[in-house]
Amino acid sequence: MTTLHPDQIGCYTAHGQTRFYSVKRSELDRAGVQMARTLRSFAFPSGAYVLTVSVVQEVVQFAPFEFALQLLGLYGTNADLSPFDAGRVESLARQFNPVAICGVGNEVLEGLKMMGHDPASVFKGRVIWARPDAYAAVEAMPDVTARRVVLIGPALALECARGSLHIDGREWALTSEDTELVLSSRQYRIDPLDSLKTGHHGALSDTPCACGSHDPYFAYLPAN
């Protein structure tokens, strides 16, 4: 019997329970190709910087995003999703002038304020992919292009330039039960999923997105 060894081990959370999740590098690269399709809708110039804000255990969700940046000739830089690393977010934004920041959560907003920085000034003129707990605050900021990023189990849903949250349709089957999003793997994976109830809610669409991607997408429904 052959034992398959993972290349990365990350985590995902569903209904308040955190579970380890194993992947091979090939699985992350496949997901990166899909994310590149979504990123192309923004027409970022080649050579531009994009800042990713995440934590180590989110490697399964964000490694494909960083691979997608490479595919498009973009440069990536990183900061931790922590109020204590918010100063690094401000510093990197000032030094590298990224066209976009992905993964902003409430920890970043609170950390920036704690350190005397105005989040609206730090984010001004950029695309900001915000997590659900920070989206409303980012959307209210002037001169900021607010987009959503949602961790749907081990998958990353990324909003395109047209405002649709896309997920990899070749990699995942996404359905809903009473608006709750349910995730199953479609291709071979070292750690397959079958009907994972994600705890996130959304309205799935069955029409092609205006951005040109044929990947499935949904409108996010915030928790009440």
mmCIF file of C-alpha atoms in Angstrom:
data_model
loop_
_atom_site.group_PDB
_atom_site.id
_atom_site.type_symbol
_atom_site.label_atom_id
_atom_site.label_comp_id
_atom_site.label_asym_id
_atom_site.label_seq_id
_atom_site.Cartn_x
_atom_site.Cartn_y
_atom_site.Cartn_z
ATOM 1 C CA MET A 1 0.000 0.000 0.000
ATOM 2 C CA THR A 2 1.398 3.383 -1.010
ATOM 3 C CA THR A 3 1.379 6.139 1.593
ATOM 4 C CA LEU A 4 0.788 9.626 0.226
ATOM 5 C CA HIS A 5 2.665 12.348 2.044
ATOM 6 C CA PRO A 6 1.269 15.886 1.948
ATOM 7 C CA ASP A 7 3.371 18.836 0.835
ATOM 8 C CA GLN A 8 1.455 21.256 3.067
ATOM 9 C CA ILE A 9 -0.855 20.958 6.035
ATOM 10 C CA GLY A 10 -3.213 23.826 6.770
ATOM 11 C CA CYS A 11 -6.539 24.306 8.494
ATOM 12 C CA TYR A 12 -10.078 25.302 7.776
ATOM 13 C CA THR A 13 -12.959 26.200 10.067
ATOM 14 C CA ALA A 14 -16.586 25.241 9.632
ATOM 15 C CA HIS A 15 -19.316 25.787 12.225
ATOM 16 C CA GLY A 16 -16.743 26.802 14.796
ATOM 17 C CA GLN A 17 -14.676 23.623 14.412
ATOM 18 C CA THR A 18 -11.121 23.852 13.096
ATOM 19 C CA ARG A 19 -9.823 20.886 11.126
ATOM 20 C CA PHE A 20 -6.422 20.103 9.664
ATOM 21 C CA TYR A 21 -6.314 19.760 5.893
ATOM 22 C CA SER A 22 -3.541 18.143 3.805
ATOM 23 C CA VAL A 23 -2.686 19.020 0.202
ATOM 24 C CA LYS A 24 -0.149 18.227 -2.485
ATOM 25 C CA ARG A 25 1.674 21.021 -4.280
ATOM 26 C CA SER A 26 -0.076 20.052 -7.510
ATOM 27 C CA GLU A 27 -3.451 20.771 -5.888
ATOM 28 C CA LEU A 28 -2.333 24.257 -4.844
ATOM 29 C CA ASP A 29 -1.006 24.983 -8.332
ATOM 30 C CA ARG A 30 -4.270 23.871 -9.954
ATOM 31 C CA ALA A 31 -6.170 26.261 -7.694
ATOM 32 C CA GLY A 32 -3.734 29.044 -8.582
ATOM 33 C CA VAL A 33 -4.619 28.760 -12.270
ATOM 34 C CA GLN A 34 -8.272 29.443 -11.426
ATOM 35 C CA MET A 35 -7.409 32.413 -9.229
ATOM 36 C CA ALA A 36 -5.380 33.871 -12.078
ATOM 37 C CA ARG A 37 -8.569 33.871 -14.164
ATOM 38 C CA THR A 38 -10.308 35.960 -11.502
ATOM 39 C CA LEU A 39 -7.348 38.287 -11.013
ATOM 40 C CA ARG A 40 -7.156 39.029 -14.759
ATOM 41 C CA SER A 41 -10.471 40.853 -14.497
ATOM 42 C CA PHE A 42 -8.676 43.681 -12.658
ATOM 43 C CA ALA A 43 -6.062 44.208 -15.408
ATOM 44 C CA PHE A 44 -3.312 44.928 -12.888
ATOM 45 C CA PRO A 45 -0.118 46.033 -14.690
ATOM 46 C CA SER A 46 2.675 43.484 -14.916
ATOM 47 C CA GLY A 47 5.291 44.082 -12.237
ATOM 48 C CA ALA A 48 2.834 45.585 -9.752
ATOM 49 C CA TYR A 49 2.825 44.503 -6.107
ATOM 50 C CA VAL A 50 -0.007 42.786 -4.242
ATOM 51 C CA LEU A 51 0.061 42.415 -0.454
ATOM 52 C CA THR A 52 -1.405 39.254 1.114
ATOM 53 C CA VAL A 53 -2.541 39.284 4.754
ATOM 54 C CA SER A 54 -3.000 35.825 6.257
ATOM 55 C CA VAL A 55 -1.780 33.400 8.920
ATOM 56 C CA VAL A 56 0.422 30.330 8.513
ATOM 57 C CA GLN A 57 -2.421 27.843 8.893
ATOM 58 C CA GLU A 58 -4.212 29.447 5.923
ATOM 59 C CA VAL A 59 -1.518 28.208 3.524
ATOM 60 C CA VAL A 60 -4.012 25.911 1.784
ATOM 61 C CA GLN A 61 -6.250 28.847 0.876
ATOM 62 C CA PHE A 62 -3.656 31.560 0.153
ATOM 63 C CA ALA A 63 -0.757 29.679 -1.479
ATOM 64 C CA PRO A 64 -2.813 29.372 -4.705
ATOM 65 C CA PHE A 65 -3.448 33.131 -4.634
ATOM 66 C CA GLU A 66 0.274 33.813 -4.380
ATOM 67 C CA PHE A 67 0.978 31.361 -7.212
ATOM 68 C CA ALA A 68 -1.617 33.174 -9.334
ATOM 69 C CA LEU A 69 0.283 36.433 -8.809
ATOM 70 C CA GLN A 70 3.404 34.792 -10.229
ATOM 71 C CA LEU A 71 1.498 33.486 -13.240
ATOM 72 C CA LEU A 72 0.370 37.044 -14.042
ATOM 73 C CA GLY A 73 3.809 38.631 -13.605
ATOM 74 C CA LEU A 74 2.856 40.327 -10.337
ATOM 75 C CA TYR A 75 4.974 40.530 -7.198
ATOM 76 C CA GLY A 76 3.656 39.351 -3.860
ATOM 77 C CA THR A 77 4.545 40.462 -0.367
ATOM 78 C CA ASN A 78 3.118 39.296 2.960
ATOM 79 C CA ALA A 79 1.984 40.379 6.399
ATOM 80 C CA ASP A 80 0.370 38.446 9.231
ATOM 81 C CA LEU A 81 -3.319 38.685 10.033
ATOM 82 C CA SER A 82 -2.737 40.149 13.478
ATOM 83 C CA PRO A 83 -3.260 43.523 15.139
ATOM 84 C CA PHE A 84 0.405 43.393 16.106
ATOM 85 C CA ASP A 85 1.534 43.135 12.461
ATOM 86 C CA ALA A 86 -0.733 45.945 11.237
ATOM 87 C CA GLY A 87 2.247 48.273 11.310
ATOM 88 C CA ARG A 88 3.880 46.013 8.725
ATOM 89 C CA VAL A 89 0.774 46.346 6.538
ATOM 90 C CA GLU A 90 1.114 50.134 6.672
ATOM 91 C CA SER A 91 4.869 49.991 6.063
ATOM 92 C CA LEU A 92 4.589 47.649 3.074
ATOM 93 C CA ALA A 93 1.753 49.717 1.611
ATOM 94 C CA ARG A 94 3.925 52.823 1.872
ATOM 95 C CA GLN A 95 7.148 51.247 0.578
ATOM 96 C CA PHE A 96 5.844 49.078 -2.270
ATOM 97 C CA ASN A 97 2.614 50.896 -3.169
ATOM 98 C CA PRO A 98 0.671 47.679 -3.879
ATOM 99 C CA VAL A 99 -2.249 47.896 -6.276
ATOM 100 C CA ALA A 100 -4.204 45.563 -4.006
ATOM 101 C CA ILE A 101 -4.260 44.044 -0.523
ATOM 102 C CA CYS A 102 -5.903 40.653 -0.028
ATOM 103 C CA GLY A 103 -7.108 39.169 3.250
ATOM 104 C CA VAL A 104 -7.810 42.254 5.339
ATOM 105 C CA GLY A 105 -9.692 41.341 8.506
ATOM 106 C CA ASN A 106 -10.881 43.252 11.526
ATOM 107 C CA GLU A 107 -7.569 42.484 13.249
ATOM 108 C CA VAL A 108 -5.801 44.675 10.687
ATOM 109 C CA LEU A 109 -8.269 47.547 11.039
ATOM 110 C CA GLU A 110 -8.025 47.533 14.842
ATOM 111 C CA GLY A 111 -4.244 47.206 14.755
ATOM 112 C CA LEU A 112 -3.844 50.153 12.385
ATOM 113 C CA LYS A 113 -5.991 52.332 14.620
ATOM 114 C CA MET A 114 -4.094 51.165 17.712
ATOM 115 C CA MET A 115 -0.831 52.244 16.066
ATOM 116 C CA GLY A 116 -2.197 55.639 15.069
ATOM 117 C CA HIS A 117 -2.832 54.909 11.369
ATOM 118 C CA ASP A 118 -6.048 55.696 9.539
ATOM 119 C CA PRO A 119 -7.057 52.525 7.631
ATOM 120 C CA ALA A 120 -8.835 54.595 4.977
ATOM 121 C CA SER A 121 -5.595 56.470 4.255
ATOM 122 C CA VAL A 122 -3.542 53.267 4.130
ATOM 123 C CA PHE A 123 -6.008 51.633 1.713
ATOM 124 C CA LYS A 124 -6.765 54.688 -0.438
ATOM 125 C CA GLY A 125 -6.544 54.077 -4.189
ATOM 126 C CA ARG A 126 -6.231 50.295 -3.859
ATOM 127 C CA VAL A 127 -8.339 47.192 -4.356
ATOM 128 C CA ILE A 128 -8.942 45.729 -0.895
ATOM 129 C CA TRP A 129 -10.168 42.153 -0.616
ATOM 130 C CA ALA A 130 -11.720 42.148 2.852
ATOM 131 C CA ARG A 131 -12.857 39.228 4.978
ATOM 132 C CA PRO A 132 -16.486 39.150 6.122
ATOM 133 C CA ASP A 133 -15.732 40.765 9.500
ATOM 134 C CA ALA A 134 -14.068 43.773 7.844
ATOM 135 C CA TYR A 135 -15.963 44.159 4.586
ATOM 136 C CA ALA A 136 -18.589 46.685 5.719
ATOM 137 C CA ALA A 137 -15.942 48.988 7.178
ATOM 138 C CA VAL A 138 -13.739 48.784 4.075
ATOM 139 C CA GLU A 139 -16.689 49.316 1.725
ATOM 140 C CA ALA A 140 -17.508 52.567 3.537
ATOM 141 C CA MET A 141 -14.015 54.004 2.971
ATOM 142 C CA PRO A 142 -13.743 56.678 0.256
ATOM 143 C CA ASP A 143 -11.542 56.020 -2.781
ATOM 144 C CA VAL A 144 -11.177 52.329 -1.925
ATOM 145 C CA THR A 145 -12.319 49.510 -4.217
ATOM 146 C CA ALA A 146 -13.799 47.013 -1.748
ATOM 147 C CA ARG A 147 -14.033 43.371 -2.755
ATOM 148 C CA ARG A 148 -14.772 40.255 -0.706
ATOM 149 C CA VAL A 149 -12.521 37.310 0.074
ATOM 150 C CA VAL A 150 -14.072 34.368 1.935
ATOM 151 C CA LEU A 151 -12.473 31.146 3.156
ATOM 152 C CA ILE A 152 -14.992 28.482 2.150
ATOM 153 C CA GLY A 153 -13.508 25.542 4.009
ATOM 154 C CA PRO A 154 -10.145 24.801 2.334
ATOM 155 C CA ALA A 155 -11.116 26.828 -0.754
ATOM 156 C CA LEU A 156 -10.705 30.575 -1.274
ATOM 157 C CA ALA A 157 -13.574 32.511 -2.828
ATOM 158 C CA LEU A 158 -12.270 35.685 -4.461
ATOM 159 C CA GLU A 159 -14.414 38.520 -5.801
ATOM 160 C CA CYS A 160 -13.689 39.642 -9.340
ATOM 161 C CA ALA A 161 -13.661 43.198 -10.694
ATOM 162 C CA ARG A 162 -17.377 42.872 -11.491
ATOM 163 C CA GLY A 163 -18.249 42.021 -7.886
ATOM 164 C CA SER A 164 -18.872 38.261 -8.148
ATOM 165 C CA LEU A 165 -17.354 35.826 -5.632
ATOM 166 C CA HIS A 166 -15.772 33.056 -7.688
ATOM 167 C CA ILE A 167 -14.716 29.577 -6.660
ATOM 168 C CA ASP A 168 -12.825 27.020 -8.755
ATOM 169 C CA GLY A 169 -15.466 25.058 -10.648
ATOM 170 C CA ARG A 170 -13.001 22.435 -11.867
ATOM 171 C CA GLU A 171 -11.715 21.765 -8.376
ATOM 172 C CA TRP A 172 -14.895 22.077 -6.310
ATOM 173 C CA ALA A 173 -18.623 21.400 -6.535
ATOM 174 C CA LEU A 174 -20.510 24.138 -4.713
ATOM 175 C CA THR A 175 -24.152 23.704 -3.772
ATOM 176 C CA SER A 176 -26.411 25.195 -1.119
ATOM 177 C CA GLU A 177 -28.846 23.916 1.481
ATOM 178 C CA ASP A 178 -31.172 26.647 2.734
ATOM 179 C CA THR A 179 -28.548 29.142 1.412
ATOM 180 C CA GLU A 180 -25.716 27.452 3.368
ATOM 181 C CA LEU A 181 -22.824 26.729 1.003
ATOM 182 C CA VAL A 182 -21.844 23.063 0.757
ATOM 183 C CA LEU A 183 -18.449 22.089 -0.687
ATOM 184 C CA SER A 184 -17.308 18.815 -2.290
ATOM 185 C CA SER A 185 -14.101 18.028 -4.158
ATOM 186 C CA ARG A 186 -14.379 17.140 -7.850
ATOM 187 C CA GLN A 187 -10.807 16.223 -8.779
ATOM 188 C CA TYR A 188 -8.503 13.758 -7.051
ATOM 189 C CA ARG A 189 -7.209 15.173 -3.763
ATOM 190 C CA ILE A 190 -5.069 13.682 -1.039
ATOM 191 C CA ASP A 191 -7.787 14.743 1.428
ATOM 192 C CA PRO A 192 -11.126 14.630 -0.423
ATOM 193 C CA LEU A 193 -14.226 16.440 0.800
ATOM 194 C CA ASP A 194 -17.794 15.267 0.489
ATOM 195 C CA SER A 195 -20.659 17.662 1.268
ATOM 196 C CA LEU A 196 -18.857 19.888 3.759
ATOM 197 C CA LYS A 197 -21.328 22.333 5.286
ATOM 198 C CA THR A 198 -19.162 25.428 5.400
ATOM 199 C CA GLY A 199 -21.143 27.702 7.716
ATOM 200 C CA HIS A 200 -21.148 30.422 5.038
ATOM 201 C CA HIS A 201 -24.274 31.461 3.171
ATOM 202 C CA GLY A 202 -24.694 32.674 -0.365
ATOM 203 C CA ALA A 203 -26.979 32.881 -3.378
ATOM 204 C CA LEU A 204 -25.525 30.822 -6.219
ATOM 205 C CA SER A 205 -25.850 32.095 -9.783
ATOM 206 C CA ASP A 206 -26.336 29.961 -12.891
ATOM 207 C CA THR A 207 -25.504 32.677 -15.434
ATOM 208 C CA PRO A 208 -22.041 33.563 -16.795
ATOM 209 C CA CYS A 209 -20.275 36.364 -14.937
ATOM 210 C CA ALA A 210 -19.695 39.640 -16.768
ATOM 211 C CA CYS A 211 -15.961 39.357 -16.010
ATOM 212 C CA GLY A 212 -15.721 36.499 -18.519
ATOM 213 C CA SER A 213 -14.936 33.711 -16.056
ATOM 214 C CA HIS A 214 -16.974 30.538 -16.317
ATOM 215 C CA ASP A 215 -16.233 29.528 -12.737
ATOM 216 C CA PRO A 216 -19.262 29.378 -10.429
ATOM 217 C CA TYR A 217 -19.960 32.442 -8.355
ATOM 218 C CA PHE A 218 -22.306 33.586 -5.646
ATOM 219 C CA ALA A 219 -23.564 36.627 -3.788
ATOM 220 C CA TYR A 220 -22.407 36.474 -0.180
ATOM 221 C CA LEU A 221 -25.140 36.560 2.465
ATOM 222 C CA PRO A 222 -23.745 37.886 5.766
ATOM 223 C CA ALA A 223 -24.814 36.162 8.944
ATOM 224 C CA ASN A 224 -27.703 37.846 10.753
#
